[in-house]
Amino acid sequence: MSAAIEVSQRDSAAAAPLAPATKTARHACIVQILSRERIRSQAQLRKALALRGISTTQATLSRDLVELRATKIRAPGGELIYSMPEAGAPGQVHAGGFAGGEETDDSLPAHTTPRLARWCAELLVTAEWAGSQLVLRTPAGAAQLLAGAVDDAMMPGVLGCIAGDDTVLVITRSPQVAAEVAGHLLALADPSTRT
């Protein structure tokens, strides 16, 4: 193995987030991979998991795909790829993930699910950020709904959410991402932008 390949693999392993070797963590990684990459086969998915430090057998991977309700769909280029049903709508496929060329679109609109748009329009009261943290306010008792929609949308640069009763804390990678996500969510909540 050449030194360049060893350095590349070491760098990619260092950049990968740490995850426990559990079924739940494996499922989350599979969902993330299928939402961001064009995966045509279980062998290709196994390689993508291996790059993230997750080793699995083909039989286990097959069961995981069934449990996650992953299906193959025809992409715009005509190839069959694995896809996840959109959260909140069993069997419905997220339309934004594969628009355009060979790579997935990492823009915020491409990660806007109907569920996220709906909950922002109905529940988002304010959005303010400080540094890389974004605080979303909702009516009492509604923070879990909005946080779940933000998490399920898997927006680029969003690491995760913590929800209380009427407050959602969104952790992002940078202050710029926090500002962009706040602006995007507020635009979704703006009645003048709805059709």
Short mmCIF file of N, CA, C and O in Angstrom, two decimals, residues 2-134:
data_model
loop_
_atom_site.label_atom_id
_atom_site.label_comp_id
_atom_site.label_asym_id
_atom_site.label_seq_id
_atom_site.Cartn_x
_atom_site.Cartn_y
_atom_site.Cartn_z
N SER A 2 0.60 2.18 -0.83
CA SER A 2 1.43 3.37 -0.92
C SER A 2 1.20 4.29 0.27
O SER A 2 0.16 4.25 0.92
N ALA A 3 2.17 5.16 0.50
CA ALA A 3 2.06 6.10 1.63
C ALA A 3 0.89 7.04 1.45
O ALA A 3 0.21 7.40 2.41
N ALA A 4 0.62 7.47 0.19
CA ALA A 4 -0.49 8.40 -0.06
C ALA A 4 -1.83 7.77 0.29
O ALA A 4 -2.70 8.42 0.86
N ILE A 5 -1.99 6.49 -0.05
CA ILE A 5 -3.25 5.81 0.28
C ILE A 5 -3.39 5.65 1.78
O ILE A 5 -4.45 5.86 2.35
N GLU A 6 -2.28 5.29 2.47
CA GLU A 6 -2.34 5.13 3.91
C GLU A 6 -2.72 6.44 4.59
O GLU A 6 -3.54 6.48 5.49
N VAL A 7 -2.11 7.56 4.15
CA VAL A 7 -2.43 8.87 4.72
C VAL A 7 -3.88 9.21 4.44
O VAL A 7 -4.60 9.67 5.32
N SER A 8 -4.36 8.96 3.21
CA SER A 8 -5.75 9.26 2.85
C SER A 8 -6.72 8.48 3.73
O SER A 8 -7.69 9.02 4.23
N GLN A 9 -6.44 7.19 3.92
CA GLN A 9 -7.34 6.38 4.75
C GLN A 9 -7.29 6.83 6.20
O GLN A 9 -8.30 6.87 6.88
N ARG A 10 -6.10 7.18 6.70
CA ARG A 10 -5.96 7.63 8.07
C ARG A 10 -6.71 8.95 8.26
O ARG A 10 -7.42 9.15 9.24
N ASP A 11 -6.59 9.88 7.29
CA ASP A 11 -7.28 11.16 7.37
C ASP A 11 -8.79 10.99 7.34
O ASP A 11 -9.51 11.63 8.08
N SER A 12 -9.29 10.11 6.45
CA SER A 12 -10.75 9.91 6.37
C SER A 12 -11.27 9.24 7.62
O SER A 12 -12.36 9.53 8.07
N ALA A 13 -10.48 8.34 8.21
CA ALA A 13 -10.91 7.70 9.45
C ALA A 13 -10.94 8.70 10.59
O ALA A 13 -11.82 8.67 11.44
N ALA A 14 -9.98 9.64 10.61
CA ALA A 14 -9.95 10.66 11.66
C ALA A 14 -11.12 11.61 11.54
O ALA A 14 -11.61 12.13 12.53
N ALA A 15 -11.60 11.86 10.32
CA ALA A 15 -12.71 12.79 10.11
C ALA A 15 -14.06 12.15 10.40
O ALA A 15 -15.04 12.85 10.60
N ALA A 16 -14.13 10.82 10.40
CA ALA A 16 -15.40 10.12 10.62
C ALA A 16 -15.81 10.26 12.08
O ALA A 16 -14.98 10.12 12.97
N PRO A 17 -17.08 10.52 12.35
CA PRO A 17 -17.52 10.62 13.74
C PRO A 17 -17.48 9.25 14.42
O PRO A 17 -17.63 8.22 13.76
N LEU A 18 -17.23 9.26 15.70
CA LEU A 18 -17.21 8.01 16.45
C LEU A 18 -18.64 7.53 16.67
O LEU A 18 -19.52 8.32 16.97
N ALA A 19 -18.86 6.24 16.48
CA ALA A 19 -20.18 5.67 16.66
C ALA A 19 -20.05 4.31 17.33
O ALA A 19 -19.12 3.57 17.03
N PRO A 20 -20.96 3.98 18.23
CA PRO A 20 -20.88 2.66 18.85
C PRO A 20 -21.21 1.56 17.84
O PRO A 20 -21.87 1.81 16.83
N ALA A 21 -20.74 0.36 18.10
CA ALA A 21 -20.97 -0.77 17.20
C ALA A 21 -22.31 -1.43 17.54
O ALA A 21 -22.37 -2.59 17.91
N THR A 22 -23.38 -0.66 17.41
CA THR A 22 -24.71 -1.17 17.71
C THR A 22 -25.55 -1.20 16.45
O THR A 22 -25.25 -0.53 15.46
N LYS A 23 -26.63 -1.95 16.52
CA LYS A 23 -27.57 -2.01 15.39
C LYS A 23 -28.15 -0.62 15.11
O LYS A 23 -28.27 -0.21 13.95
N THR A 24 -28.49 0.11 16.15
CA THR A 24 -29.07 1.44 15.99
C THR A 24 -28.09 2.38 15.29
O THR A 24 -28.47 3.11 14.38
N ALA A 25 -26.82 2.34 15.69
CA ALA A 25 -25.81 3.19 15.05
C ALA A 25 -25.60 2.77 13.59
O ALA A 25 -25.45 3.63 12.72
N ARG A 26 -25.61 1.46 13.34
CA ARG A 26 -25.45 0.97 11.96
C ARG A 26 -26.62 1.43 11.10
O ARG A 26 -26.45 1.89 9.98
N HIS A 27 -27.84 1.33 11.64
CA HIS A 27 -29.03 1.78 10.91
C HIS A 27 -28.94 3.27 10.60
O HIS A 27 -29.25 3.70 9.48
N ALA A 28 -28.51 4.06 11.57
CA ALA A 28 -28.39 5.51 11.34
C ALA A 28 -27.37 5.79 10.25
O ALA A 28 -27.58 6.67 9.40
N CYS A 29 -26.29 5.05 10.24
CA CYS A 29 -25.26 5.24 9.22
C CYS A 29 -25.79 4.84 7.84
O CYS A 29 -25.53 5.52 6.85
N ILE A 30 -26.55 3.76 7.77
CA ILE A 30 -27.13 3.32 6.50
C ILE A 30 -28.08 4.39 5.97
O ILE A 30 -28.05 4.74 4.79
N VAL A 31 -28.93 4.93 6.83
CA VAL A 31 -29.86 5.99 6.42
C VAL A 31 -29.09 7.19 5.89
O VAL A 31 -29.43 7.75 4.85
N GLN A 32 -28.03 7.56 6.59
CA GLN A 32 -27.22 8.71 6.16
C GLN A 32 -26.59 8.45 4.80
O GLN A 32 -26.62 9.30 3.91
N ILE A 33 -26.03 7.26 4.61
CA ILE A 33 -25.38 6.93 3.34
C ILE A 33 -26.40 6.94 2.21
O ILE A 33 -26.17 7.53 1.15
N LEU A 34 -27.55 6.29 2.42
CA LEU A 34 -28.55 6.20 1.35
C LEU A 34 -29.17 7.55 1.03
O LEU A 34 -29.65 7.77 -0.08
N SER A 35 -29.14 8.46 1.99
CA SER A 35 -29.70 9.79 1.76
C SER A 35 -28.73 10.72 1.03
O SER A 35 -29.15 11.70 0.44
N ARG A 36 -27.45 10.38 1.06
CA ARG A 36 -26.44 11.28 0.48
C ARG A 36 -25.71 10.72 -0.74
O ARG A 36 -25.08 11.47 -1.46
N GLU A 37 -25.75 9.40 -0.93
CA GLU A 37 -24.98 8.79 -2.01
C GLU A 37 -25.88 7.93 -2.88
O GLU A 37 -26.92 7.46 -2.44
N ARG A 38 -25.44 7.72 -4.11
CA ARG A 38 -26.14 6.82 -5.04
C ARG A 38 -25.58 5.43 -4.84
O ARG A 38 -24.49 5.12 -5.32
N ILE A 39 -26.31 4.60 -4.14
CA ILE A 39 -25.87 3.23 -3.84
C ILE A 39 -26.68 2.27 -4.70
O ILE A 39 -27.91 2.21 -4.59
N ARG A 40 -25.98 1.52 -5.55
CA ARG A 40 -26.66 0.62 -6.49
C ARG A 40 -26.74 -0.83 -6.01
O ARG A 40 -27.54 -1.59 -6.53
N SER A 41 -25.89 -1.22 -5.05
CA SER A 41 -25.88 -2.62 -4.63
C SER A 41 -25.55 -2.73 -3.15
O SER A 41 -25.02 -1.80 -2.54
N GLN A 42 -25.84 -3.91 -2.60
CA GLN A 42 -25.50 -4.14 -1.20
C GLN A 42 -23.98 -4.18 -1.03
O GLN A 42 -23.46 -3.73 -0.01
N ALA A 43 -23.26 -4.68 -2.03
CA ALA A 43 -21.80 -4.69 -1.95
C ALA A 43 -21.25 -3.27 -1.87
O ALA A 43 -20.33 -2.99 -1.08
N GLN A 44 -21.82 -2.37 -2.65
CA GLN A 44 -21.39 -0.96 -2.62
C GLN A 44 -21.72 -0.35 -1.25
O GLN A 44 -20.93 0.43 -0.71
N LEU A 45 -22.87 -0.70 -0.69
CA LEU A 45 -23.25 -0.19 0.62
C LEU A 45 -22.31 -0.74 1.70
O LEU A 45 -21.90 -0.01 2.61
N ARG A 46 -21.95 -2.01 1.61
CA ARG A 46 -21.01 -2.60 2.57
C ARG A 46 -19.68 -1.86 2.53
O ARG A 46 -19.06 -1.60 3.57
N LYS A 47 -19.20 -1.50 1.34
CA LYS A 47 -17.94 -0.76 1.22
C LYS A 47 -18.07 0.63 1.85
O LYS A 47 -17.16 1.09 2.54
N ALA A 48 -19.21 1.29 1.62
CA ALA A 48 -19.43 2.61 2.21
C ALA A 48 -19.46 2.52 3.74
O ALA A 48 -18.92 3.39 4.43
N LEU A 49 -20.07 1.47 4.27
CA LEU A 49 -20.08 1.27 5.72
C LEU A 49 -18.67 0.99 6.23
O LEU A 49 -18.26 1.50 7.27
N ALA A 50 -17.92 0.17 5.50
CA ALA A 50 -16.55 -0.17 5.91
C ALA A 50 -15.68 1.08 5.98
O ALA A 50 -14.84 1.21 6.88
N LEU A 51 -15.88 2.01 5.03
CA LEU A 51 -15.12 3.26 5.05
C LEU A 51 -15.42 4.07 6.31
O LEU A 51 -14.63 4.93 6.71
N ARG A 52 -16.57 3.81 6.91
CA ARG A 52 -16.96 4.51 8.14
C ARG A 52 -16.69 3.66 9.38
O ARG A 52 -17.17 3.95 10.46
N GLY A 53 -15.94 2.57 9.19
CA GLY A 53 -15.55 1.73 10.32
C GLY A 53 -16.59 0.72 10.75
O GLY A 53 -16.50 0.18 11.85
N ILE A 54 -17.60 0.45 9.92
CA ILE A 54 -18.65 -0.50 10.28
C ILE A 54 -18.53 -1.73 9.40
O ILE A 54 -18.67 -1.66 8.18
N SER A 55 -18.28 -2.88 10.03
CA SER A 55 -18.17 -4.14 9.31
C SER A 55 -19.46 -4.93 9.51
O SER A 55 -19.97 -5.03 10.64
N THR A 56 -20.00 -5.46 8.43
CA THR A 56 -21.25 -6.22 8.52
C THR A 56 -21.28 -7.29 7.44
O THR A 56 -20.60 -7.17 6.42
N THR A 57 -22.07 -8.31 7.66
CA THR A 57 -22.22 -9.37 6.66
C THR A 57 -23.32 -8.99 5.69
O THR A 57 -24.15 -8.12 5.98
N GLN A 58 -23.34 -9.65 4.56
CA GLN A 58 -24.37 -9.38 3.56
C GLN A 58 -25.74 -9.73 4.12
O GLN A 58 -26.71 -9.01 3.90
N ALA A 59 -25.84 -10.83 4.88
CA ALA A 59 -27.13 -11.24 5.45
C ALA A 59 -27.66 -10.19 6.44
O ALA A 59 -28.84 -9.83 6.41
N THR A 60 -26.78 -9.68 7.28
CA THR A 60 -27.19 -8.63 8.24
C THR A 60 -27.60 -7.37 7.50
O THR A 60 -28.61 -6.74 7.83
N LEU A 61 -26.83 -7.00 6.49
CA LEU A 61 -27.15 -5.80 5.71
C LEU A 61 -28.49 -5.95 5.01
O LEU A 61 -29.30 -5.01 4.97
N SER A 62 -28.77 -7.12 4.48
CA SER A 62 -30.05 -7.37 3.83
C SER A 62 -31.20 -7.20 4.82
O SER A 62 -32.22 -6.56 4.50
N ARG A 63 -31.05 -7.74 6.02
CA ARG A 63 -32.10 -7.58 7.06
C ARG A 63 -32.25 -6.10 7.44
O ARG A 63 -33.35 -5.61 7.63
N ASP A 64 -31.11 -5.40 7.56
CA ASP A 64 -31.16 -3.97 7.89
C ASP A 64 -31.97 -3.20 6.85
O ASP A 64 -32.81 -2.36 7.20
N LEU A 65 -31.73 -3.48 5.58
CA LEU A 65 -32.44 -2.76 4.52
C LEU A 65 -33.95 -3.02 4.58
O LEU A 65 -34.75 -2.12 4.35
N VAL A 66 -34.33 -4.25 4.91
CA VAL A 66 -35.75 -4.58 5.05
C VAL A 66 -36.34 -3.84 6.24
O VAL A 66 -37.41 -3.22 6.15
N GLU A 67 -35.64 -3.86 7.38
CA GLU A 67 -36.13 -3.18 8.59
C GLU A 67 -36.26 -1.68 8.38
O GLU A 67 -37.16 -1.04 8.93
N LEU A 68 -35.34 -1.10 7.61
CA LEU A 68 -35.37 0.34 7.35
C LEU A 68 -36.33 0.72 6.23
O LEU A 68 -36.50 1.89 5.93
N ARG A 69 -36.92 -0.28 5.56
CA ARG A 69 -37.85 -0.11 4.44
C ARG A 69 -37.17 0.56 3.24
O ARG A 69 -37.80 1.30 2.48
N ALA A 70 -35.86 0.31 3.09
CA ALA A 70 -35.14 0.83 1.93
C ALA A 70 -35.62 0.09 0.69
O ALA A 70 -35.85 -1.12 0.73
N THR A 71 -35.80 0.81 -0.38
CA THR A 71 -36.23 0.21 -1.63
C THR A 71 -35.36 0.73 -2.76
O THR A 71 -34.65 1.71 -2.61
N LYS A 72 -35.43 0.05 -3.88
CA LYS A 72 -34.70 0.53 -5.06
C LYS A 72 -35.66 1.36 -5.90
O LYS A 72 -36.80 0.98 -6.12
N ILE A 73 -35.16 2.51 -6.34
CA ILE A 73 -35.93 3.38 -7.21
C ILE A 73 -35.10 3.67 -8.46
O ILE A 73 -33.89 3.50 -8.44
N ARG A 74 -35.75 4.10 -9.50
CA ARG A 74 -35.04 4.47 -10.72
C ARG A 74 -34.68 5.95 -10.62
O ARG A 74 -35.54 6.81 -10.51
N ALA A 75 -33.37 6.22 -10.65
CA ALA A 75 -32.87 7.60 -10.58
C ALA A 75 -33.07 8.28 -11.93
O ALA A 75 -33.32 7.61 -12.94
N PRO A 76 -32.95 9.61 -11.99
CA PRO A 76 -33.14 10.32 -13.25
C PRO A 76 -32.27 9.79 -14.40
O PRO A 76 -32.68 9.82 -15.54
N GLY A 77 -31.08 9.28 -14.10
CA GLY A 77 -30.21 8.74 -15.14
C GLY A 77 -30.59 7.34 -15.59
O GLY A 77 -29.97 6.77 -16.48
N GLY A 78 -31.63 6.75 -14.98
CA GLY A 78 -32.10 5.43 -15.36
C GLY A 78 -31.57 4.29 -14.51
O GLY A 78 -32.06 3.16 -14.59
N GLU A 79 -30.56 4.56 -13.66
CA GLU A 79 -30.01 3.49 -12.84
C GLU A 79 -30.91 3.23 -11.63
O GLU A 79 -31.62 4.12 -11.17
N LEU A 80 -30.86 1.99 -11.11
CA LEU A 80 -31.60 1.65 -9.90
C LEU A 80 -30.70 1.89 -8.70
O LEU A 80 -29.56 1.42 -8.66
N ILE A 81 -31.21 2.66 -7.74
CA ILE A 81 -30.45 2.98 -6.53
C ILE A 81 -31.34 2.76 -5.31
O ILE A 81 -32.56 2.83 -5.39
N TYR A 82 -30.68 2.49 -4.18
CA TYR A 82 -31.43 2.36 -2.93
C TYR A 82 -31.90 3.72 -2.46
O TYR A 82 -31.20 4.72 -2.61
N SER A 83 -33.08 3.75 -1.87
CA SER A 83 -33.64 4.99 -1.35
C SER A 83 -34.40 4.69 -0.07
O SER A 83 -34.88 3.58 0.14
N MET A 84 -34.49 5.70 0.78
CA MET A 84 -35.23 5.58 2.03
C MET A 84 -36.59 6.25 1.89
O MET A 84 -36.67 7.32 1.26
N PRO A 85 -37.63 5.66 2.46
CA PRO A 85 -38.91 6.38 2.47
C PRO A 85 -38.76 7.62 3.35
O PRO A 85 -37.98 7.61 4.30
N GLU A 86 -39.47 8.67 3.01
CA GLU A 86 -39.38 9.90 3.78
C GLU A 86 -40.03 9.69 5.15
O GLU A 86 -41.06 9.06 5.28
N ALA A 87 -39.41 10.25 6.17
CA ALA A 87 -39.95 10.15 7.52
C ALA A 87 -41.34 10.77 7.58
O ALA A 87 -41.58 11.81 6.98
N GLY A 88 -42.23 10.12 8.28
CA GLY A 88 -43.57 10.64 8.43
C GLY A 88 -44.53 10.26 7.32
O GLY A 88 -45.70 10.53 7.39
N ALA A 89 -44.02 9.63 6.28
CA ALA A 89 -44.88 9.21 5.16
C ALA A 89 -44.41 7.83 4.69
O ALA A 89 -43.58 7.74 3.80
N PRO A 90 -44.90 6.75 5.31
CA PRO A 90 -44.43 5.42 4.96
C PRO A 90 -44.50 5.15 3.46
O PRO A 90 -45.52 5.37 2.83
N GLY A 91 -43.36 4.73 2.92
CA GLY A 91 -43.31 4.38 1.51
C GLY A 91 -43.05 5.54 0.58
O GLY A 91 -42.74 5.36 -0.58
N GLN A 92 -43.16 6.77 1.06
CA GLN A 92 -42.94 7.94 0.21
C GLN A 92 -41.44 8.21 0.12
O GLN A 92 -40.73 8.19 1.11
N VAL A 93 -40.95 8.47 -1.06
CA VAL A 93 -39.53 8.69 -1.27
C VAL A 93 -39.25 10.18 -1.30
O VAL A 93 -39.99 10.95 -1.91
N HIS A 94 -38.16 10.58 -0.64
CA HIS A 94 -37.76 12.00 -0.61
C HIS A 94 -37.35 12.42 -2.01
O HIS A 94 -36.44 11.88 -2.60
N ALA A 95 -38.02 13.40 -2.54
CA ALA A 95 -37.78 13.83 -3.91
C ALA A 95 -36.54 14.68 -4.06
O ALA A 95 -35.95 14.74 -5.12
N GLY A 96 -36.09 15.35 -3.01
CA GLY A 96 -34.99 16.29 -3.16
C GLY A 96 -33.62 15.69 -3.23
O GLY A 96 -32.68 16.32 -3.67
N GLY A 97 -33.42 14.45 -2.82
CA GLY A 97 -32.09 13.89 -2.69
C GLY A 97 -31.35 13.63 -3.96
O GLY A 97 -30.13 13.63 -3.96
N PHE A 98 -32.00 13.40 -5.10
CA PHE A 98 -31.28 12.99 -6.28
C PHE A 98 -31.60 13.84 -7.49
O PHE A 98 -31.52 13.39 -8.61
N ALA A 99 -31.95 15.06 -7.29
CA ALA A 99 -32.22 15.94 -8.43
C ALA A 99 -30.91 16.34 -9.08
O ALA A 99 -29.97 16.68 -8.40
N GLY A 100 -30.86 16.28 -10.36
CA GLY A 100 -29.69 16.76 -11.06
C GLY A 100 -28.71 15.68 -11.44
O GLY A 100 -29.07 14.57 -11.72
N GLY A 101 -27.41 16.04 -11.41
CA GLY A 101 -26.34 15.19 -11.93
C GLY A 101 -26.00 14.00 -11.06
O GLY A 101 -26.82 13.49 -10.32
N GLU A 102 -24.73 13.59 -11.13
CA GLU A 102 -24.27 12.39 -10.45
C GLU A 102 -24.24 12.54 -8.94
O GLU A 102 -24.40 11.58 -8.22
N GLU A 103 -24.00 13.75 -8.42
CA GLU A 103 -23.89 13.94 -7.00
C GLU A 103 -25.21 14.46 -6.43
O GLU A 103 -25.99 15.09 -7.13
N THR A 104 -25.43 14.19 -5.14
CA THR A 104 -26.63 14.70 -4.50
C THR A 104 -26.46 16.18 -4.23
O THR A 104 -25.35 16.68 -4.09
N ASP A 105 -27.54 16.91 -4.16
CA ASP A 105 -27.53 18.34 -3.92
C ASP A 105 -27.46 18.57 -2.42
O ASP A 105 -28.31 18.12 -1.68
N ASP A 106 -26.44 19.27 -1.95
CA ASP A 106 -26.28 19.53 -0.53
C ASP A 106 -26.81 20.90 -0.12
O ASP A 106 -26.43 21.43 0.90
N SER A 107 -27.70 21.47 -0.92
CA SER A 107 -28.30 22.76 -0.54
C SER A 107 -29.41 22.52 0.47
O SER A 107 -29.96 21.42 0.57
N LEU A 108 -29.73 23.54 1.22
CA LEU A 108 -30.80 23.43 2.22
C LEU A 108 -32.15 23.12 1.56
O LEU A 108 -32.88 22.26 2.06
N PRO A 109 -32.52 23.76 0.44
CA PRO A 109 -33.80 23.41 -0.19
C PRO A 109 -33.89 21.94 -0.61
O PRO A 109 -34.95 21.34 -0.54
N ALA A 110 -32.76 21.35 -1.00
CA ALA A 110 -32.78 19.94 -1.41
C ALA A 110 -33.05 19.02 -0.23
O ALA A 110 -33.51 17.88 -0.41
N HIS A 111 -32.81 19.50 0.98
CA HIS A 111 -33.03 18.69 2.18
C HIS A 111 -34.32 19.09 2.90
O HIS A 111 -34.55 18.66 4.02
N THR A 112 -35.13 19.91 2.26
CA THR A 112 -36.38 20.33 2.88
C THR A 112 -37.47 19.33 2.55
O THR A 112 -37.89 19.20 1.41
N THR A 113 -37.90 18.61 3.56
CA THR A 113 -38.97 17.63 3.39
C THR A 113 -40.32 18.33 3.56
O THR A 113 -40.40 19.40 4.18
N PRO A 114 -41.38 17.75 3.03
CA PRO A 114 -42.70 18.34 3.27
C PRO A 114 -43.02 18.45 4.77
O PRO A 114 -43.64 19.42 5.20
N ARG A 115 -42.54 17.49 5.53
CA ARG A 115 -42.77 17.51 6.97
C ARG A 115 -42.07 18.71 7.62
O ARG A 115 -42.65 19.41 8.45
N LEU A 116 -40.83 18.98 7.24
CA LEU A 116 -40.10 20.13 7.78
C LEU A 116 -40.80 21.43 7.40
O LEU A 116 -40.99 22.31 8.24
N ALA A 117 -41.18 21.55 6.14
CA ALA A 117 -41.86 22.76 5.69
C ALA A 117 -43.16 22.96 6.47
O ALA A 117 -43.48 24.08 6.90
N ARG A 118 -43.91 21.89 6.67
CA ARG A 118 -45.19 21.99 7.39
C ARG A 118 -44.97 22.43 8.83
O ARG A 118 -45.65 23.34 9.32
N TRP A 119 -44.03 21.75 9.54
CA TRP A 119 -43.85 22.09 10.95
C TRP A 119 -43.25 23.47 11.13
O TRP A 119 -43.56 24.16 12.10
N CYS A 120 -42.39 23.92 10.22
CA CYS A 120 -41.88 25.30 10.31
C CYS A 120 -43.04 26.28 10.15
O CYS A 120 -43.16 27.24 10.91
N ALA A 121 -43.89 26.03 9.15
CA ALA A 121 -45.01 26.93 8.88
C ALA A 121 -45.98 26.97 10.06
O ALA A 121 -46.55 28.02 10.38
N GLU A 122 -46.18 25.84 10.71
CA GLU A 122 -47.19 25.77 11.78
C GLU A 122 -46.63 26.03 13.17
O GLU A 122 -47.38 26.46 14.05
N LEU A 123 -45.32 25.75 13.39
CA LEU A 123 -44.81 25.75 14.76
C LEU A 123 -43.69 26.74 15.06
O LEU A 123 -43.49 27.12 16.21
N LEU A 124 -42.93 27.14 14.06
CA LEU A 124 -41.76 27.98 14.34
C LEU A 124 -42.18 29.40 14.71
O LEU A 124 -42.86 30.08 13.95
N VAL A 125 -41.77 29.82 15.89
CA VAL A 125 -42.10 31.16 16.39
C VAL A 125 -40.92 32.10 16.17
O VAL A 125 -41.08 33.19 15.61
N THR A 126 -39.72 31.69 16.58
CA THR A 126 -38.50 32.48 16.36
C THR A 126 -37.32 31.55 16.11
O THR A 126 -37.35 30.38 16.47
N ALA A 127 -36.29 32.12 15.50
CA ALA A 127 -35.03 31.41 15.29
C ALA A 127 -33.90 32.40 15.52
O ALA A 127 -33.83 33.43 14.85
N GLU A 128 -33.05 32.12 16.50
CA GLU A 128 -31.91 32.98 16.81
C GLU A 128 -30.68 32.10 16.97
O GLU A 128 -30.79 30.95 17.38
N TRP A 129 -29.51 32.65 16.63
CA TRP A 129 -28.31 31.85 16.77
C TRP A 129 -27.24 32.64 17.49
O TRP A 129 -27.21 33.86 17.49
N ALA A 130 -26.38 31.88 18.15
CA ALA A 130 -25.19 32.42 18.81
C ALA A 130 -24.07 31.45 18.50
O ALA A 130 -24.13 30.27 18.88
N GLY A 131 -23.10 31.92 17.76
CA GLY A 131 -22.04 31.01 17.32
C GLY A 131 -22.63 29.92 16.43
O GLY A 131 -23.40 30.22 15.52
N SER A 132 -22.28 28.70 16.72
CA SER A 132 -22.77 27.59 15.89
C SER A 132 -24.04 26.96 16.45
O SER A 132 -24.48 25.92 15.97
N GLN A 133 -24.64 27.58 17.45
CA GLN A 133 -25.86 27.05 18.04
C GLN A 133 -27.06 27.89 17.61
O GLN A 133 -27.00 29.11 17.62
N LEU A 134 -28.12 27.18 17.28
CA LEU A 134 -29.35 27.82 16.81
C LEU A 134 -30.47 27.45 17.78
O LEU A 134 -30.64 26.28 18.11
#
